[in-house]
Amino acid sequence: MTTACTAEVEILSEDTDATSGTSIETSARGLSGCHGQASSSIPANGRYTITTFGGPGDHQQMSCGGYASGTTWYAASRQRYGCGSHIKVEANGKCVVLQTDDYGPDVCVENAAGMPIIDVSPLASKALFGVSGAGWSDHLVVTVTEVDTSVPLGPCTPGGGGGGCGGGSTGMACSSATLDRDVPSGTFVQASNDATWYQCTNGTWTAKSSSSGCPTAYGFCASATLGENVPPRTCVQAASDSKWYQCNGQGWVTPVSTSTKEGPIGTCSSWNPL
């Protein structure tokens, strides 16, 4: 019998440290005409300029969950491809597979670059161009294709992968009822039905005592309004400011649509108005 774990990130109220995403909040620095909105249009030729976000000085939570630590294979553009999708990014005869975990960049950045932008982990720019950081003015062009979530994250080489834990991300994906989407092998999820941690291992869920040491984990959030820990995808109207927030597995994120009852990581699993 395993012991269920509580949320790993404790917050005082839903609005404390809530975010709409790291990419949308950091990519537009120094530009004008920015309003916190990202384009959902996918270019027909799949061509983007890449920019990078995250790293030791920019370690913030992303809107779909996870952190922009600069040490895993992530990207923004969840507004284009959906949370947790895998995209193949190609340039210079090389390619990497990334997971879309954040919202952004701001359309003002794309306007400055004169073409669509895919904001990515510094690991990706290093693998493709040999640089650990890229801005819109560098005009580093890549081709992006969405691939199945069973394709391992990391460099496109036999056995290549990254970003996972407990054996890596290589292997079959698992369907998560808690997140309402497939997740790569290696991912940890705290189940909404019993609060137990489970690890996806090559298509099968295995109960675990905790998610310790795993960078890709989705757990419960502490709700000051409800006075309890709640599972990912829960939507709550906060007592602190009457705004709506959604638990993304690490903390609270915005925006939440009151008409469709959807947030950054998908349809709200429960709806909790004041």
mmCIF file of C-alpha atoms in Angstrom:
data_model
loop_
_atom_site.group_PDB
_atom_site.id
_atom_site.type_symbol
_atom_site.label_atom_id
_atom_site.label_comp_id
_atom_site.label_asym_id
_atom_site.label_seq_id
_atom_site.Cartn_x
_atom_site.Cartn_y
_atom_site.Cartn_z
ATOM 1 C CA MET A 1 0.000 0.000 0.000
ATOM 2 C CA THR A 2 1.394 3.377 -0.946
ATOM 3 C CA THR A 3 0.967 6.598 0.962
ATOM 4 C CA ALA A 4 -0.732 9.492 -0.799
ATOM 5 C CA CYS A 5 1.139 12.773 -0.998
ATOM 6 C CA THR A 6 -0.229 16.250 -0.599
ATOM 7 C CA ALA A 7 0.549 19.103 -2.955
ATOM 8 C CA GLU A 8 4.230 19.920 -3.287
ATOM 9 C CA VAL A 9 3.707 23.659 -3.788
ATOM 10 C CA GLU A 10 1.963 25.443 -0.913
ATOM 11 C CA ILE A 11 0.373 28.847 -1.507
ATOM 12 C CA LEU A 12 -1.510 31.266 0.714
ATOM 13 C CA SER A 13 -4.334 32.015 -1.723
ATOM 14 C CA GLU A 14 -5.120 31.313 -5.362
ATOM 15 C CA ASP A 15 -3.947 34.727 -6.543
ATOM 16 C CA THR A 16 -0.531 34.384 -4.853
ATOM 17 C CA ASP A 17 2.111 33.834 -7.561
ATOM 18 C CA ALA A 18 -0.616 32.968 -10.104
ATOM 19 C CA THR A 19 0.528 33.305 -13.713
ATOM 20 C CA SER A 20 -0.707 33.171 -17.287
ATOM 21 C CA GLY A 21 2.650 31.684 -18.273
ATOM 22 C CA THR A 22 6.370 32.396 -18.202
ATOM 23 C CA SER A 23 6.742 32.892 -21.958
ATOM 24 C CA ILE A 24 3.952 35.463 -22.298
ATOM 25 C CA GLU A 25 5.261 37.428 -19.319
ATOM 26 C CA THR A 26 8.970 37.457 -20.221
ATOM 27 C CA SER A 27 9.263 37.338 -24.024
ATOM 28 C CA ALA A 28 7.915 40.864 -24.573
ATOM 29 C CA ARG A 29 10.425 42.689 -22.384
ATOM 30 C CA GLY A 30 11.660 45.866 -24.042
ATOM 31 C CA LEU A 31 8.952 45.905 -26.732
ATOM 32 C CA SER A 32 5.906 48.156 -27.114
ATOM 33 C CA GLY A 33 2.348 47.280 -28.112
ATOM 34 C CA CYS A 34 2.276 44.151 -25.953
ATOM 35 C CA HIS A 35 -1.021 43.135 -24.339
ATOM 36 C CA GLY A 36 -0.459 39.627 -22.987
ATOM 37 C CA GLN A 37 -2.043 37.915 -25.992
ATOM 38 C CA ALA A 38 -0.454 35.124 -28.059
ATOM 39 C CA SER A 39 -1.296 34.033 -31.596
ATOM 40 C CA SER A 40 -3.019 30.677 -32.108
ATOM 41 C CA SER A 41 -2.355 30.600 -35.861
ATOM 42 C CA ILE A 42 -0.137 27.766 -37.152
ATOM 43 C CA PRO A 43 1.873 28.735 -40.269
ATOM 44 C CA ALA A 44 1.119 26.491 -43.246
ATOM 45 C CA ASN A 45 4.829 25.947 -43.953
ATOM 46 C CA GLY A 46 5.605 25.218 -40.292
ATOM 47 C CA ARG A 47 8.383 27.819 -40.216
ATOM 48 C CA TYR A 48 9.093 29.861 -37.089
ATOM 49 C CA THR A 49 11.837 31.978 -35.608
ATOM 50 C CA ILE A 50 12.887 30.556 -32.245
ATOM 51 C CA THR A 51 13.381 32.466 -29.035
ATOM 52 C CA THR A 52 14.359 30.967 -25.696
ATOM 53 C CA PHE A 53 12.972 31.306 -22.195
ATOM 54 C CA GLY A 54 13.821 29.836 -18.825
ATOM 55 C CA GLY A 55 16.998 29.062 -16.979
ATOM 56 C CA PRO A 56 18.590 29.731 -13.586
ATOM 57 C CA GLY A 57 17.396 33.350 -13.486
ATOM 58 C CA ASP A 58 13.966 32.684 -14.982
ATOM 59 C CA HIS A 59 12.779 29.602 -13.070
ATOM 60 C CA GLN A 60 9.011 30.170 -13.109
ATOM 61 C CA GLN A 61 6.050 27.855 -13.488
ATOM 62 C CA MET A 62 4.570 27.372 -16.948
ATOM 63 C CA SER A 63 0.840 27.577 -17.606
ATOM 64 C CA CYS A 64 0.444 23.846 -18.352
ATOM 65 C CA GLY A 65 2.544 22.801 -15.358
ATOM 66 C CA GLY A 66 6.257 22.275 -14.944
ATOM 67 C CA TYR A 67 8.929 24.916 -14.546
ATOM 68 C CA ALA A 68 10.972 26.894 -17.050
ATOM 69 C CA SER A 69 14.225 25.695 -15.520
ATOM 70 C CA GLY A 70 16.159 25.488 -18.770
ATOM 71 C CA THR A 71 16.995 21.859 -18.016
ATOM 72 C CA THR A 72 14.121 20.035 -19.763
ATOM 73 C CA TRP A 73 12.741 19.849 -23.302
ATOM 74 C CA TYR A 74 9.813 22.297 -23.241
ATOM 75 C CA ALA A 75 8.273 24.937 -25.492
ATOM 76 C CA ALA A 76 5.494 27.500 -25.421
ATOM 77 C CA SER A 77 2.676 27.699 -28.034
ATOM 78 C CA ARG A 78 0.183 25.607 -26.065
ATOM 79 C CA GLN A 79 -2.369 28.014 -27.594
ATOM 80 C CA ARG A 80 -1.426 26.525 -30.979
ATOM 81 C CA TYR A 81 -0.893 22.842 -30.216
ATOM 82 C CA GLY A 82 -2.498 22.244 -26.808
ATOM 83 C CA CYS A 83 -0.988 21.471 -23.418
ATOM 84 C CA GLY A 84 1.384 18.519 -23.377
ATOM 85 C CA SER A 85 1.637 18.088 -27.150
ATOM 86 C CA HIS A 86 4.938 17.016 -28.699
ATOM 87 C CA ILE A 87 6.476 18.992 -31.540
ATOM 88 C CA LYS A 88 9.482 18.177 -33.701
ATOM 89 C CA VAL A 89 11.696 21.225 -34.251
ATOM 90 C CA GLU A 90 14.194 21.004 -37.142
ATOM 91 C CA ALA A 91 17.107 23.155 -38.326
ATOM 92 C CA ASN A 92 20.630 22.664 -39.713
ATOM 93 C CA GLY A 93 20.008 18.974 -40.370
ATOM 94 C CA LYS A 94 19.235 18.390 -36.682
ATOM 95 C CA CYS A 95 16.032 18.043 -34.724
ATOM 96 C CA VAL A 96 14.656 17.911 -31.199
ATOM 97 C CA VAL A 97 11.266 16.957 -29.789
ATOM 98 C CA LEU A 98 9.735 19.366 -27.281
ATOM 99 C CA GLN A 99 6.583 19.417 -25.155
ATOM 100 C CA THR A 100 4.275 22.451 -25.384
ATOM 101 C CA ASP A 101 3.855 23.479 -21.744
ATOM 102 C CA ASP A 102 3.385 27.239 -21.791
ATOM 103 C CA TYR A 103 1.432 30.131 -23.294
ATOM 104 C CA GLY A 104 3.243 32.598 -25.537
ATOM 105 C CA PRO A 105 5.019 34.481 -26.866
ATOM 106 C CA ASP A 106 3.170 37.802 -27.071
ATOM 107 C CA VAL A 107 2.073 38.775 -30.588
ATOM 108 C CA CYS A 108 4.166 41.941 -30.251
ATOM 109 C CA VAL A 109 7.291 39.760 -30.374
ATOM 110 C CA GLU A 110 6.114 38.112 -33.605
ATOM 111 C CA ASN A 111 5.340 41.548 -35.041
ATOM 112 C CA ALA A 112 8.885 42.657 -34.219
ATOM 113 C CA ALA A 113 10.367 39.538 -35.838
ATOM 114 C CA GLY A 114 8.108 39.720 -38.878
ATOM 115 C CA MET A 115 7.164 36.042 -38.643
ATOM 116 C CA PRO A 116 5.701 33.478 -36.192
ATOM 117 C CA ILE A 117 7.810 32.594 -33.161
ATOM 118 C CA ILE A 118 8.179 29.383 -31.169
ATOM 119 C CA ASP A 119 9.585 30.059 -27.687
ATOM 120 C CA VAL A 120 11.687 27.101 -26.495
ATOM 121 C CA SER A 121 13.998 25.774 -23.797
ATOM 122 C CA PRO A 122 17.670 26.824 -24.057
ATOM 123 C CA LEU A 123 18.419 23.109 -24.504
ATOM 124 C CA ALA A 124 16.731 23.258 -27.913
ATOM 125 C CA SER A 125 18.658 26.274 -29.221
ATOM 126 C CA LYS A 126 21.896 24.689 -27.993
ATOM 127 C CA ALA A 127 21.150 21.419 -29.802
ATOM 128 C CA LEU A 128 20.060 23.062 -33.060
ATOM 129 C CA PHE A 129 22.278 26.150 -33.303
ATOM 130 C CA GLY A 130 24.970 25.751 -30.650
ATOM 131 C CA VAL A 131 23.741 28.754 -28.645
ATOM 132 C CA SER A 132 22.203 28.711 -25.175
ATOM 133 C CA GLY A 133 19.945 31.696 -25.785
ATOM 134 C CA ALA A 134 18.149 33.277 -28.729
ATOM 135 C CA GLY A 135 16.088 36.429 -29.227
ATOM 136 C CA TRP A 136 13.695 37.438 -31.975
ATOM 137 C CA SER A 137 16.327 39.661 -33.628
ATOM 138 C CA ASP A 138 18.660 36.666 -34.094
ATOM 139 C CA HIS A 139 16.253 35.291 -36.734
ATOM 140 C CA LEU A 140 17.085 31.630 -36.132
ATOM 141 C CA VAL A 141 14.551 29.845 -38.341
ATOM 142 C CA VAL A 142 13.204 26.350 -37.650
ATOM 143 C CA THR A 143 10.523 24.057 -39.042
ATOM 144 C CA VAL A 144 7.963 22.689 -36.578
ATOM 145 C CA THR A 145 5.784 19.591 -36.962
ATOM 146 C CA GLU A 146 3.423 18.150 -34.369
ATOM 147 C CA VAL A 147 4.178 14.490 -33.567
ATOM 148 C CA ASP A 148 2.591 11.825 -31.389
ATOM 149 C CA THR A 149 3.109 12.107 -27.627
ATOM 150 C CA SER A 150 4.749 8.663 -27.701
ATOM 151 C CA VAL A 151 7.751 10.224 -29.479
ATOM 152 C CA PRO A 152 10.457 10.739 -26.809
ATOM 153 C CA LEU A 153 11.473 14.250 -25.821
ATOM 154 C CA GLY A 154 14.972 15.428 -26.644
ATOM 155 C CA PRO A 155 17.321 15.013 -29.623
ATOM 156 C CA CYS A 156 15.965 12.993 -32.546
ATOM 157 C CA THR A 157 18.389 10.088 -32.208
ATOM 158 C CA PRO A 158 17.834 6.388 -31.465
ATOM 159 C CA GLY A 159 17.086 6.120 -27.773
ATOM 160 C CA GLY A 160 17.182 9.901 -27.478
ATOM 161 C CA GLY A 161 15.009 11.583 -24.927
ATOM 162 C CA GLY A 162 15.028 13.934 -22.045
ATOM 163 C CA GLY A 163 12.934 15.744 -19.522
ATOM 164 C CA GLY A 164 11.544 12.623 -17.851
ATOM 165 C CA CYS A 165 12.537 10.910 -14.622
ATOM 166 C CA GLY A 166 12.564 7.474 -13.104
ATOM 167 C CA GLY A 167 13.893 5.885 -16.268
ATOM 168 C CA GLY A 168 13.455 8.772 -18.701
ATOM 169 C CA SER A 169 10.759 9.642 -21.180
ATOM 170 C CA THR A 170 11.391 6.809 -23.641
ATOM 171 C CA GLY A 171 8.426 4.462 -23.969
ATOM 172 C CA MET A 172 4.700 4.482 -24.565
ATOM 173 C CA ALA A 173 2.592 7.371 -23.297
ATOM 174 C CA CYS A 174 -0.185 6.952 -20.713
ATOM 175 C CA SER A 175 -3.707 8.349 -20.748
ATOM 176 C CA SER A 176 -4.330 10.507 -17.657
ATOM 177 C CA ALA A 177 -7.939 10.965 -16.543
ATOM 178 C CA THR A 178 -6.753 13.585 -14.042
ATOM 179 C CA LEU A 179 -5.156 15.757 -16.742
ATOM 180 C CA ASP A 180 -7.540 14.627 -19.518
ATOM 181 C CA ARG A 181 -4.658 14.052 -21.926
ATOM 182 C CA ASP A 182 -1.829 11.656 -22.721
ATOM 183 C CA VAL A 183 1.477 12.151 -20.908
ATOM 184 C CA PRO A 184 4.950 10.820 -21.771
ATOM 185 C CA SER A 185 6.493 7.836 -20.064
ATOM 186 C CA GLY A 186 8.289 9.044 -16.941
ATOM 187 C CA THR A 187 5.616 11.567 -15.925
ATOM 188 C CA PHE A 188 4.210 11.567 -12.380
ATOM 189 C CA VAL A 189 0.546 12.466 -11.722
ATOM 190 C CA GLN A 190 -1.282 12.696 -8.395
ATOM 191 C CA ALA A 191 -4.603 11.031 -9.231
ATOM 192 C CA SER A 192 -7.793 12.992 -8.628
ATOM 193 C CA ASN A 193 -9.707 9.898 -7.457
ATOM 194 C CA ASP A 194 -7.418 8.805 -4.604
ATOM 195 C CA ALA A 195 -4.673 11.486 -4.256
ATOM 196 C CA THR A 196 -1.997 8.810 -4.794
ATOM 197 C CA TRP A 197 1.037 9.503 -6.968
ATOM 198 C CA TYR A 198 1.390 7.361 -10.100
ATOM 199 C CA GLN A 199 4.223 7.185 -12.606
ATOM 200 C CA CYS A 200 3.678 6.480 -16.284
ATOM 201 C CA THR A 201 6.098 3.718 -17.249
ATOM 202 C CA ASN A 202 5.937 2.637 -20.880
ATOM 203 C CA GLY A 203 2.145 2.885 -21.120
ATOM 204 C CA THR A 204 1.338 1.630 -17.605
ATOM 205 C CA TRP A 205 0.590 3.528 -14.389
ATOM 206 C CA THR A 206 2.560 2.443 -11.308
ATOM 207 C CA ALA A 207 1.712 3.684 -7.782
ATOM 208 C CA LYS A 208 4.522 5.625 -6.065
ATOM 209 C CA SER A 209 5.015 6.955 -2.542
ATOM 210 C CA SER A 210 5.904 10.422 -3.841
ATOM 211 C CA SER A 211 7.119 12.346 -6.882
ATOM 212 C CA SER A 212 10.441 13.234 -5.252
ATOM 213 C CA GLY A 213 13.205 13.884 -7.777
ATOM 214 C CA CYS A 214 10.908 14.056 -10.795
ATOM 215 C CA PRO A 215 10.899 17.336 -12.762
ATOM 216 C CA THR A 216 7.714 16.353 -14.621
ATOM 217 C CA ALA A 217 5.029 15.971 -11.979
ATOM 218 C CA TYR A 218 1.455 17.182 -11.643
ATOM 219 C CA GLY A 219 0.073 17.330 -8.095
ATOM 220 C CA PHE A 220 -2.720 18.861 -6.047
ATOM 221 C CA CYS A 221 -2.934 22.619 -5.352
ATOM 222 C CA ALA A 222 -3.735 24.172 -1.974
ATOM 223 C CA SER A 223 -6.936 26.244 -2.185
ATOM 224 C CA ALA A 224 -7.335 28.888 0.508
ATOM 225 C CA THR A 225 -10.874 29.550 -0.727
ATOM 226 C CA LEU A 226 -12.012 25.933 -0.384
ATOM 227 C CA GLY A 227 -9.770 25.146 2.568
ATOM 228 C CA GLU A 228 -8.434 21.954 1.008
ATOM 229 C CA ASN A 229 -6.035 20.566 -1.578
ATOM 230 C CA VAL A 230 -7.609 20.061 -4.997
ATOM 231 C CA PRO A 231 -6.504 18.096 -8.097
ATOM 232 C CA PRO A 232 -5.221 19.507 -11.388
ATOM 233 C CA ARG A 233 -7.855 21.116 -13.658
ATOM 234 C CA THR A 234 -9.935 22.286 -10.664
ATOM 235 C CA CYS A 235 -11.269 25.826 -11.195
ATOM 236 C CA VAL A 236 -11.918 28.112 -8.231
ATOM 237 C CA GLN A 237 -13.257 31.640 -7.900
ATOM 238 C CA ALA A 238 -10.876 33.045 -5.309
ATOM 239 C CA ALA A 239 -12.205 34.654 -2.148
ATOM 240 C CA SER A 240 -9.227 37.035 -2.213
ATOM 241 C CA ASP A 241 -10.113 38.855 -5.452
ATOM 242 C CA SER A 242 -13.206 37.095 -6.966
ATOM 243 C CA LYS A 243 -11.174 36.110 -10.040
ATOM 244 C CA TRP A 244 -11.117 32.586 -11.479
ATOM 245 C CA TYR A 245 -8.025 30.365 -11.309
ATOM 246 C CA GLN A 246 -7.193 26.822 -12.431
ATOM 247 C CA CYS A 247 -4.828 24.367 -10.741
ATOM 248 C CA ASN A 248 -2.202 23.259 -13.276
ATOM 249 C CA GLY A 249 -0.431 20.685 -11.114
ATOM 250 C CA GLN A 250 2.143 23.055 -9.618
ATOM 251 C CA GLY A 251 0.120 26.163 -8.776
ATOM 252 C CA TRP A 252 -2.699 28.428 -9.905
ATOM 253 C CA VAL A 253 -2.888 29.832 -13.440
ATOM 254 C CA THR A 254 -5.056 32.170 -15.488
ATOM 255 C CA PRO A 255 -7.133 32.936 -17.489
ATOM 256 C CA VAL A 256 -10.280 30.848 -16.979
ATOM 257 C CA SER A 257 -13.264 31.236 -19.324
ATOM 258 C CA THR A 258 -16.540 31.424 -17.399
ATOM 259 C CA SER A 259 -18.525 30.764 -20.589
ATOM 260 C CA THR A 260 -16.786 27.520 -21.593
ATOM 261 C CA LYS A 261 -15.461 26.614 -18.122
ATOM 262 C CA GLU A 262 -11.973 26.054 -19.506
ATOM 263 C CA GLY A 263 -8.554 27.119 -18.254
ATOM 264 C CA PRO A 264 -4.964 26.930 -19.519
ATOM 265 C CA ILE A 265 -4.721 23.139 -19.072
ATOM 266 C CA GLY A 266 -8.184 22.316 -20.408
ATOM 267 C CA THR A 267 -11.758 21.791 -19.259
ATOM 268 C CA CYS A 268 -12.293 22.432 -15.558
ATOM 269 C CA SER A 269 -12.706 19.131 -13.705
ATOM 270 C CA SER A 270 -14.774 20.916 -11.055
ATOM 271 C CA TRP A 271 -16.297 24.400 -10.945
ATOM 272 C CA ASN A 272 -16.256 26.256 -7.636
ATOM 273 C CA PRO A 273 -17.862 29.723 -7.595
ATOM 274 C CA LEU A 274 -18.093 31.886 -4.482
#
